[in-house]
């Protein structure tokens, strides 16, 4: 980083030296040009209008450079056939004399070469800078024009100053008002609240705020006595050294304002500003670089009771702080120096180390609050340090900001549930807003939500800078078969919805959101393949969002250990608290055999959650590939008593490739097999609320290396394995009879209606089990049980086997009997290589097996299996969970 900064600064220094010492023409030209024989290039014929001079070209910029300087006293237009350089203080019009209008066409770029370069619109003159969403007007620095600015750049030129004739309380006599503005920009103030300084629309101001005179930096945009006749909509100030925008008196109104990465306050008012604002996003630099307050608000610093008192009306503002900790921390809203205000539908939030989010620190402002004149309602404070109080010299609290805020109507202290800056579908910010259009002022738009965004429309798209970064792949638009939606992750977000009947690829570089039940393909018709590239995240916003792969269709989700594919909840992707059941889950529907169908050639069983039909006669059916896939926080109850599993395998055939999969924190089962013959290797199941591996209805697949770790905090859990044949017909054929090898089950001490347990074989299932380790703490339920007569008969006859396994459980290792006078424990110990350690002897080191029980060579059973020299799922020499699995550290 230091080397890159040095090279950038060196390039800028060279550029500015070439520009000349007196702020003359810019002479940055990488082309060879012509030669007059004397070794110099003759000046080009000017293409600039008479009010400007032509400078040499900028590297990488194809348009000519036109430089403007001094005072402009006639109407001029900055056109799109050039880029425009400011030289020193450029002033439009005299002070209420020789007035002029500066018109700037959509898409024009205006830049300053140094901090001394800035633009001033004098009293009585106008700026008409009206861009479009697709062609915003950009005020920026020469560094930015040369491609040398980055996320840490600021203060590279002056800024934009508007001087108007509207009231300010700095003038006792408004009819004879002439206040000197910051930076010696000129005079402002007057007695015309309707004054018109022109229009700013779709305008960016970037990397400005230079210290023009000592201790006097310019703001990104300074509004000095600006009247409400001025139009200000869709403006952004990005990475300013001082404040983003500041109001010194005036009555100007603003809508759709974005303030990002500013080093001091983002929104600052003083001296009697009484305008209105709506739809405002303030975001401090996410890299935690310098920032101060989202809002710093004063009446007048030298006279707290000066009139008119500052009292803006602001609605639908979102402030997102950062972790900057310096002389002045990143903070939320500070109301001080006698200001008043009306604040509606505000969100203030930020990360854990952000400073206080709401503070009133003067008695005059507190008096407005206590008397009901200062309004702050239908708003959310979501901060680790939410409030700061006023205290007297003895430390006694004289104004409790938290108590006052909580007592106001509609206010919430809690999780706003934002993704980036957009509220999630289940955010309390939605549908809890105050209707300011009807109840406050008809100037406001009619809203029902808190914060700057309604959760659906992102009004920053297309015209702002730095909010919509693409992924590392440079993906800029959503893949075919998906549609762009509001970003909750700071990246391109693409939505999948309904039934998808053509091939779709979810490319790296975007995050993908499920909208309701998303099915790939029809049922053995209009088949399609969903391909998911490594590193992609797919998330659901609510429990109704889940993904189903229909019979005849495929999912090809092939991640890597370094870049697994993640299916998760919106809470997870936006960094809010996670829990089980925050979205649906993943369902695969196949054409393999299930004993739910008497006639497998005419089979159509409805899957759980109304995901679709499954089953058929093709044991080798392929539903695609799952490799390095993590499914988290799923399992919502789609219909009553019918939760989805993390991954549901319904009639899925052995042609499906399944390896390196994890289900973490699911409400219901981790993975469940409803018939079928799919085989899986390297399966991690952590903190699931019900069973971890569940099979039924004739499942005959193979599993190896299965690690089950129930929640170490003893949250809800049930069985490591719960296994059935068919609940409605215990002898239905084909009988469930999977082969499972190298499985570790680590229980917990959960004690509820269903305790944490090990392996339960029941309802007529058969099974071939080998190389197991089953263990857990004191208080864990039974670690092995065979429950139904049919399953016990398989065990007694030697058809159900469990060999080369160790059970080390303190409370109840083995439960029940397999036949008259034959306990299940005796049956287990009579199998080859088994042992029971009833004292809870440690057989694991973390997740790794340290027991020396000899392993069965499963390669001799079936070529699917690997030969290993350990029992259980994981050994230190074969840690296949490393790098991609979650929830294993505790």
PDB file of C-alpha atoms in Angstrom, residues 7-238:
ATOM      1  CA  UNK A   7       3.901   6.067  -6.915  1.00  0.00           C
ATOM      2  CA  UNK A   8       0.529   7.798  -7.048  1.00  0.00           C
ATOM      3  CA  UNK A   9       1.793  10.880  -5.246  1.00  0.00           C
ATOM      4  CA  UNK A  10       4.855  10.977  -7.472  1.00  0.00           C
ATOM      5  CA  UNK A  11       2.670  10.906 -10.560  1.00  0.00           C
ATOM      6  CA  UNK A  12       0.453  13.676  -9.191  1.00  0.00           C
ATOM      7  CA  UNK A  13       3.454  15.788  -8.256  1.00  0.00           C
ATOM      8  CA  UNK A  14       4.840  15.407 -11.759  1.00  0.00           C
ATOM      9  CA  UNK A  15       1.486  16.357 -13.231  1.00  0.00           C
ATOM     10  CA  UNK A  16       1.233  19.480 -11.105  1.00  0.00           C
ATOM     11  CA  UNK A  17       4.802  20.557 -11.892  1.00  0.00           C
ATOM     12  CA  UNK A  18       3.988  20.213 -15.555  1.00  0.00           C
ATOM     13  CA  UNK A  19       0.904  22.325 -14.939  1.00  0.00           C
ATOM     14  CA  UNK A  20       3.129  25.302 -14.103  1.00  0.00           C
ATOM     15  CA  UNK A  21       3.631  27.287 -10.957  1.00  0.00           C
ATOM     16  CA  UNK A  22       1.059  29.971 -11.674  1.00  0.00           C
ATOM     17  CA  UNK A  23      -1.963  27.742 -12.154  1.00  0.00           C
ATOM     18  CA  UNK A  24      -1.661  28.084 -15.917  1.00  0.00           C
ATOM     19  CA  UNK A  25      -2.474  25.573 -18.629  1.00  0.00           C
ATOM     20  CA  UNK A  26      -2.362  21.900 -17.752  1.00  0.00           C
ATOM     21  CA  UNK A  27       0.511  20.282 -19.593  1.00  0.00           C
ATOM     22  CA  UNK A  28       0.007  16.577 -19.078  1.00  0.00           C
ATOM     23  CA  UNK A  29       0.390  14.815 -22.392  1.00  0.00           C
ATOM     24  CA  UNK A  30       1.654  11.319 -23.013  1.00  0.00           C
ATOM     25  CA  UNK A  31       1.419  11.565 -26.788  1.00  0.00           C
ATOM     26  CA  UNK A  32       4.455  12.372 -28.987  1.00  0.00           C
ATOM     27  CA  UNK A  33       2.709  15.181 -30.895  1.00  0.00           C
ATOM     28  CA  UNK A  34       4.203  17.059 -33.830  1.00  0.00           C
ATOM     29  CA  UNK A  35       7.510  18.906 -33.991  1.00  0.00           C
ATOM     30  CA  UNK A  36       8.295  22.303 -35.533  1.00  0.00           C
ATOM     31  CA  UNK A  37      11.915  21.373 -36.088  1.00  0.00           C
ATOM     32  CA  UNK A  38      13.065  23.169 -32.982  1.00  0.00           C
ATOM     33  CA  UNK A  39      12.167  20.310 -30.649  1.00  0.00           C
ATOM     34  CA  UNK A  40       8.890  21.867 -29.401  1.00  0.00           C
ATOM     35  CA  UNK A  41       5.268  21.107 -30.167  1.00  0.00           C
ATOM     36  CA  UNK A  42       3.287  24.069 -31.472  1.00  0.00           C
ATOM     37  CA  UNK A  43       0.139  24.919 -29.495  1.00  0.00           C
ATOM     38  CA  UNK A  44      -2.996  23.384 -30.990  1.00  0.00           C
ATOM     39  CA  UNK A  45      -5.758  25.459 -32.470  1.00  0.00           C
ATOM     40  CA  UNK A  46      -8.135  26.219 -29.588  1.00  0.00           C
ATOM     41  CA  UNK A  47     -11.435  24.371 -29.531  1.00  0.00           C
ATOM     42  CA  UNK A  48     -12.492  26.077 -26.288  1.00  0.00           C
ATOM     43  CA  UNK A  49     -15.038  28.927 -26.093  1.00  0.00           C
ATOM     44  CA  UNK A  50     -13.861  32.477 -25.546  1.00  0.00           C
ATOM     45  CA  UNK A  51     -14.378  32.383 -21.774  1.00  0.00           C
ATOM     46  CA  UNK A  52     -11.858  29.530 -21.468  1.00  0.00           C
ATOM     47  CA  UNK A  53      -8.366  28.682 -22.638  1.00  0.00           C
ATOM     48  CA  UNK A  54      -7.179  25.385 -24.004  1.00  0.00           C
ATOM     49  CA  UNK A  55      -4.759  23.280 -22.042  1.00  0.00           C
ATOM     50  CA  UNK A  56      -2.760  20.258 -23.060  1.00  0.00           C
ATOM     51  CA  UNK A  57      -4.448  16.911 -22.974  1.00  0.00           C
ATOM     52  CA  UNK A  58      -4.808  14.648 -19.952  1.00  0.00           C
ATOM     53  CA  UNK A  59      -3.425  11.129 -20.111  1.00  0.00           C
ATOM     54  CA  UNK A  60      -6.251   8.724 -20.798  1.00  0.00           C
ATOM     55  CA  UNK A  61      -8.772  11.486 -21.559  1.00  0.00           C
ATOM     56  CA  UNK A  62      -9.723  11.827 -25.219  1.00  0.00           C
ATOM     57  CA  UNK A  63     -11.570  15.145 -24.915  1.00  0.00           C
ATOM     58  CA  UNK A  64      -9.767  18.498 -24.997  1.00  0.00           C
ATOM     59  CA  UNK A  65      -9.203  20.368 -21.748  1.00  0.00           C
ATOM     60  CA  UNK A  66     -10.720  23.830 -21.395  1.00  0.00           C
ATOM     61  CA  UNK A  67      -9.569  25.910 -18.451  1.00  0.00           C
ATOM     62  CA  UNK A  68     -11.668  28.589 -16.782  1.00  0.00           C
ATOM     63  CA  UNK A  69     -10.424  31.214 -14.372  1.00  0.00           C
ATOM     64  CA  UNK A  70     -11.403  34.420 -12.644  1.00  0.00           C
ATOM     65  CA  UNK A  71     -14.929  35.885 -12.582  1.00  0.00           C
ATOM     66  CA  UNK A  72     -17.570  35.028 -15.171  1.00  0.00           C
ATOM     67  CA  UNK A  73     -20.091  37.852 -15.692  1.00  0.00           C
ATOM     68  CA  UNK A  74     -22.071  36.531 -18.650  1.00  0.00           C
ATOM     69  CA  UNK A  75     -24.067  33.377 -19.235  1.00  0.00           C
ATOM     70  CA  UNK A  76     -21.848  30.442 -20.249  1.00  0.00           C
ATOM     71  CA  UNK A  77     -22.315  26.730 -20.873  1.00  0.00           C
ATOM     72  CA  UNK A  78     -19.921  23.858 -20.147  1.00  0.00           C
ATOM     73  CA  UNK A  79     -20.510  21.385 -22.943  1.00  0.00           C
ATOM     74  CA  UNK A  80     -19.822  17.681 -23.307  1.00  0.00           C
ATOM     75  CA  UNK A  81     -17.237  18.121 -26.061  1.00  0.00           C
ATOM     76  CA  UNK A  82     -14.562  19.036 -23.494  1.00  0.00           C
ATOM     77  CA  UNK A  83     -13.490  18.484 -19.923  1.00  0.00           C
ATOM     78  CA  UNK A  84     -13.287  21.624 -17.812  1.00  0.00           C
ATOM     79  CA  UNK A  85     -10.487  22.657 -15.466  1.00  0.00           C
ATOM     80  CA  UNK A  86     -10.869  25.201 -12.673  1.00  0.00           C
ATOM     81  CA  UNK A  87      -7.870  27.494 -12.194  1.00  0.00           C
ATOM     82  CA  UNK A  88      -7.931  29.106  -8.779  1.00  0.00           C
ATOM     83  CA  UNK A  89     -11.162  30.542  -7.389  1.00  0.00           C
ATOM     84  CA  UNK A  90     -13.648  30.639 -10.265  1.00  0.00           C
ATOM     85  CA  UNK A  91     -16.594  32.921  -9.481  1.00  0.00           C
ATOM     86  CA  UNK A  92     -19.858  33.129 -11.405  1.00  0.00           C
ATOM     87  CA  UNK A  93     -21.209  36.700 -11.246  1.00  0.00           C
ATOM     88  CA  UNK A  94     -20.510  39.586  -8.931  1.00  0.00           C
ATOM     89  CA  UNK A  95     -22.172  39.987  -5.566  1.00  0.00           C
ATOM     90  CA  UNK A  96     -25.761  40.771  -6.639  1.00  0.00           C
ATOM     91  CA  UNK A  97     -24.233  42.547  -9.628  1.00  0.00           C
ATOM     92  CA  UNK A  98     -23.155  41.464 -13.132  1.00  0.00           C
ATOM     93  CA  UNK A  99     -25.158  38.311 -12.470  1.00  0.00           C
ATOM     94  CA  UNK A 100     -24.701  35.307 -14.726  1.00  0.00           C
ATOM     95  CA  UNK A 101     -25.854  31.705 -15.151  1.00  0.00           C
ATOM     96  CA  UNK A 102     -23.409  28.815 -15.480  1.00  0.00           C
ATOM     97  CA  UNK A 103     -25.090  25.950 -17.345  1.00  0.00           C
ATOM     98  CA  UNK A 104     -23.468  22.506 -17.284  1.00  0.00           C
ATOM     99  CA  UNK A 105     -24.654  19.801 -19.653  1.00  0.00           C
ATOM    100  CA  UNK A 106     -25.325  16.203 -18.547  1.00  0.00           C
ATOM    101  CA  UNK A 107     -22.191  14.049 -18.383  1.00  0.00           C
ATOM    102  CA  UNK A 108     -19.728  16.966 -18.146  1.00  0.00           C
ATOM    103  CA  UNK A 109     -16.653  16.634 -15.913  1.00  0.00           C
ATOM    104  CA  UNK A 110     -15.217  19.636 -14.089  1.00  0.00           C
ATOM    105  CA  UNK A 111     -11.965  19.266 -12.164  1.00  0.00           C
ATOM    106  CA  UNK A 112      -9.526  21.133 -10.003  1.00  0.00           C
ATOM    107  CA  UNK A 113      -5.796  20.680 -10.173  1.00  0.00           C
ATOM    108  CA  UNK A 114      -5.082  21.687  -6.591  1.00  0.00           C
ATOM    109  CA  UNK A 115      -6.734  22.768  -3.373  1.00  0.00           C
ATOM    110  CA  UNK A 116      -6.798  26.383  -4.524  1.00  0.00           C
ATOM    111  CA  UNK A 117      -9.186  25.511  -7.358  1.00  0.00           C
ATOM    112  CA  UNK A 118     -12.874  25.810  -6.517  1.00  0.00           C
ATOM    113  CA  UNK A 119     -16.150  27.127  -7.925  1.00  0.00           C
ATOM    114  CA  UNK A 120     -18.319  29.844  -6.387  1.00  0.00           C
ATOM    115  CA  UNK A 121     -21.828  30.876  -7.452  1.00  0.00           C
ATOM    116  CA  UNK A 122     -22.334  34.439  -6.214  1.00  0.00           C
ATOM    117  CA  UNK A 123     -25.494  36.007  -4.792  1.00  0.00           C
ATOM    118  CA  UNK A 124     -27.866  36.802  -7.609  1.00  0.00           C
ATOM    119  CA  UNK A 125     -26.229  34.345 -10.039  1.00  0.00           C
ATOM    120  CA  UNK A 126     -27.173  30.775 -10.833  1.00  0.00           C
ATOM    121  CA  UNK A 127     -25.797  27.351 -11.610  1.00  0.00           C
ATOM    122  CA  UNK A 128     -27.871  25.082 -13.830  1.00  0.00           C
ATOM    123  CA  UNK A 129     -26.084  21.745 -13.392  1.00  0.00           C
ATOM    124  CA  UNK A 130     -28.750  19.263 -14.411  1.00  0.00           C
ATOM    125  CA  UNK A 131     -27.413  15.830 -15.250  1.00  0.00           C
ATOM    126  CA  UNK A 132     -29.271  12.570 -15.681  1.00  0.00           C
ATOM    127  CA  UNK A 133     -29.133   9.206 -13.938  1.00  0.00           C
ATOM    128  CA  UNK A 134     -27.134   7.792 -16.845  1.00  0.00           C
ATOM    129  CA  UNK A 135     -25.037  10.942 -17.350  1.00  0.00           C
ATOM    130  CA  UNK A 136     -24.371  12.656 -14.013  1.00  0.00           C
ATOM    131  CA  UNK A 137     -22.297  15.831 -13.827  1.00  0.00           C
ATOM    132  CA  UNK A 138     -19.028  15.194 -11.990  1.00  0.00           C
ATOM    133  CA  UNK A 139     -16.911  17.704 -10.058  1.00  0.00           C
ATOM    134  CA  UNK A 140     -13.620  16.068  -9.179  1.00  0.00           C
ATOM    135  CA  UNK A 141      -9.812  16.334  -9.050  1.00  0.00           C
ATOM    136  CA  UNK A 142      -7.111  16.021 -11.680  1.00  0.00           C
ATOM    137  CA  UNK A 143      -5.897  12.970  -9.765  1.00  0.00           C
ATOM    138  CA  UNK A 144      -9.242  11.306 -10.378  1.00  0.00           C
ATOM    139  CA  UNK A 145      -9.139  12.278 -14.054  1.00  0.00           C
ATOM    140  CA  UNK A 146      -5.727  10.592 -14.277  1.00  0.00           C
ATOM    141  CA  UNK A 147      -7.011   7.479 -12.493  1.00  0.00           C
ATOM    142  CA  UNK A 148      -4.884   8.119  -9.408  1.00  0.00           C
ATOM    143  CA  UNK A 149      -7.582   8.587  -6.766  1.00  0.00           C
ATOM    144  CA  UNK A 150      -8.658   5.681  -4.588  1.00  0.00           C
ATOM    145  CA  UNK A 151     -10.787   4.925  -1.552  1.00  0.00           C
ATOM    146  CA  UNK A 152      -8.420   6.909   0.724  1.00  0.00           C
ATOM    147  CA  UNK A 153      -8.145  10.033  -1.450  1.00  0.00           C
ATOM    148  CA  UNK A 154      -9.555  13.365  -0.242  1.00  0.00           C
ATOM    149  CA  UNK A 155      -8.772  17.087  -0.300  1.00  0.00           C
ATOM    150  CA  UNK A 156      -7.379  17.117  -3.832  1.00  0.00           C
ATOM    151  CA  UNK A 157      -9.189  20.300  -4.882  1.00  0.00           C
ATOM    152  CA  UNK A 158     -11.452  22.921  -3.319  1.00  0.00           C
ATOM    153  CA  UNK A 159     -15.164  22.278  -3.706  1.00  0.00           C
ATOM    154  CA  UNK A 160     -18.441  23.904  -4.733  1.00  0.00           C
ATOM    155  CA  UNK A 161     -19.810  27.013  -2.998  1.00  0.00           C
ATOM    156  CA  UNK A 162     -23.283  28.513  -3.480  1.00  0.00           C
ATOM    157  CA  UNK A 163     -23.960  31.988  -2.056  1.00  0.00           C
ATOM    158  CA  UNK A 164     -27.561  33.169  -1.769  1.00  0.00           C
ATOM    159  CA  UNK A 165     -29.889  35.892  -0.519  1.00  0.00           C
ATOM    160  CA  UNK A 166     -31.929  33.812   1.946  1.00  0.00           C
ATOM    161  CA  UNK A 167     -32.036  34.567   5.713  1.00  0.00           C
ATOM    162  CA  UNK A 168     -29.294  33.696   8.180  1.00  0.00           C
ATOM    163  CA  UNK A 169     -29.242  34.519  11.873  1.00  0.00           C
ATOM    164  CA  UNK A 170     -25.728  35.890  11.448  1.00  0.00           C
ATOM    165  CA  UNK A 171     -27.426  39.091  10.237  1.00  0.00           C
ATOM    166  CA  UNK A 172     -29.425  41.177  12.742  1.00  0.00           C
ATOM    167  CA  UNK A 173     -30.672  43.232   9.785  1.00  0.00           C
ATOM    168  CA  UNK A 174     -31.569  40.913   6.880  1.00  0.00           C
ATOM    169  CA  UNK A 175     -32.212  43.813   4.514  1.00  0.00           C
ATOM    170  CA  UNK A 176     -28.578  44.834   4.880  1.00  0.00           C
ATOM    171  CA  UNK A 177     -26.916  41.431   5.136  1.00  0.00           C
ATOM    172  CA  UNK A 178     -23.461  40.516   3.863  1.00  0.00           C
ATOM    173  CA  UNK A 179     -21.785  37.693   5.775  1.00  0.00           C
ATOM    174  CA  UNK A 180     -18.338  36.529   4.657  1.00  0.00           C
ATOM    175  CA  UNK A 181     -18.408  32.830   3.760  1.00  0.00           C
ATOM    176  CA  UNK A 182     -15.765  30.209   4.567  1.00  0.00           C
ATOM    177  CA  UNK A 183     -12.678  30.177   2.399  1.00  0.00           C
ATOM    178  CA  UNK A 184     -13.139  33.872   1.555  1.00  0.00           C
ATOM    179  CA  UNK A 185     -15.542  32.753  -1.154  1.00  0.00           C
ATOM    180  CA  UNK A 186     -17.759  35.843  -1.002  1.00  0.00           C
ATOM    181  CA  UNK A 187     -20.774  37.378   0.713  1.00  0.00           C
ATOM    182  CA  UNK A 188     -24.095  35.711   1.477  1.00  0.00           C
ATOM    183  CA  UNK A 189     -27.409  36.239   3.256  1.00  0.00           C
ATOM    184  CA  UNK A 190     -30.492  38.390   2.772  1.00  0.00           C
ATOM    185  CA  UNK A 191     -34.232  38.612   3.303  1.00  0.00           C
ATOM    186  CA  UNK A 192     -35.468  36.434   0.417  1.00  0.00           C
ATOM    187  CA  UNK A 193     -36.360  32.898   1.597  1.00  0.00           C
ATOM    188  CA  UNK A 194     -37.545  32.110  -1.956  1.00  0.00           C
ATOM    189  CA  UNK A 195     -34.188  33.036  -3.504  1.00  0.00           C
ATOM    190  CA  UNK A 196     -33.127  30.901  -6.455  1.00  0.00           C
ATOM    191  CA  UNK A 197     -29.492  29.917  -7.028  1.00  0.00           C
ATOM    192  CA  UNK A 198     -30.368  27.540  -9.869  1.00  0.00           C
ATOM    193  CA  UNK A 199     -30.392  23.738  -9.882  1.00  0.00           C
ATOM    194  CA  UNK A 200     -28.163  20.813  -8.919  1.00  0.00           C
ATOM    195  CA  UNK A 201     -29.489  17.512 -10.137  1.00  0.00           C
ATOM    196  CA  UNK A 202     -27.591  14.259 -10.651  1.00  0.00           C
ATOM    197  CA  UNK A 203     -24.328  15.831  -9.519  1.00  0.00           C
ATOM    198  CA  UNK A 204     -21.269  14.197  -7.919  1.00  0.00           C
ATOM    199  CA  UNK A 205     -18.622  16.131  -5.962  1.00  0.00           C
ATOM    200  CA  UNK A 206     -15.564  13.967  -5.236  1.00  0.00           C
ATOM    201  CA  UNK A 207     -12.220  14.267  -3.394  1.00  0.00           C
ATOM    202  CA  UNK A 208     -12.645  17.930  -2.436  1.00  0.00           C
ATOM    203  CA  UNK A 209     -12.327  19.967   0.789  1.00  0.00           C
ATOM    204  CA  UNK A 210      -8.861  21.488   0.651  1.00  0.00           C
ATOM    205  CA  UNK A 211      -7.812  23.901   3.415  1.00  0.00           C
ATOM    206  CA  UNK A 212      -8.066  27.127   1.434  1.00  0.00           C
ATOM    207  CA  UNK A 213      -6.855  29.231   4.371  1.00  0.00           C
ATOM    208  CA  UNK A 214      -5.554  27.900   7.736  1.00  0.00           C
ATOM    209  CA  UNK A 215      -8.259  26.046   9.695  1.00  0.00           C
ATOM    210  CA  UNK A 216     -10.741  26.819   6.952  1.00  0.00           C
ATOM    211  CA  UNK A 217     -11.441  23.902   4.616  1.00  0.00           C
ATOM    212  CA  UNK A 218     -14.160  24.018   2.041  1.00  0.00           C
ATOM    213  CA  UNK A 219     -17.074  21.628   2.271  1.00  0.00           C
ATOM    214  CA  UNK A 220     -17.962  19.395  -0.633  1.00  0.00           C
ATOM    215  CA  UNK A 221     -20.925  21.657  -1.281  1.00  0.00           C
ATOM    216  CA  UNK A 222     -21.399  24.744   0.891  1.00  0.00           C
ATOM    217  CA  UNK A 223     -24.923  26.193   0.899  1.00  0.00           C
ATOM    218  CA  UNK A 224     -24.603  29.758   2.235  1.00  0.00           C
ATOM    219  CA  UNK A 225     -27.964  31.509   2.620  1.00  0.00           C
ATOM    220  CA  UNK A 226     -29.495  29.486  -0.198  1.00  0.00           C
ATOM    221  CA  UNK A 227     -33.227  29.869  -0.763  1.00  0.00           C
ATOM    222  CA  UNK A 228     -35.928  27.331  -1.417  1.00  0.00           C
ATOM    223  CA  UNK A 229     -36.285  28.505  -5.014  1.00  0.00           C
ATOM    224  CA  UNK A 230     -33.117  26.495  -5.679  1.00  0.00           C
ATOM    225  CA  UNK A 231     -33.616  22.902  -6.888  1.00  0.00           C
ATOM    226  CA  UNK A 232     -31.330  20.294  -5.304  1.00  0.00           C
ATOM    227  CA  UNK A 233     -31.998  16.642  -6.088  1.00  0.00           C
ATOM    228  CA  UNK A 234     -29.807  13.566  -6.558  1.00  0.00           C
ATOM    229  CA  UNK A 235     -26.491  14.931  -5.309  1.00  0.00           C
ATOM    230  CA  UNK A 236     -23.503  13.093  -3.881  1.00  0.00           C
ATOM    231  CA  UNK A 237     -20.437  14.274  -1.991  1.00  0.00           C
ATOM    232  CA  UNK A 238     -17.732  11.622  -1.746  1.00  0.00           C
TER     233      UNK A 238
END
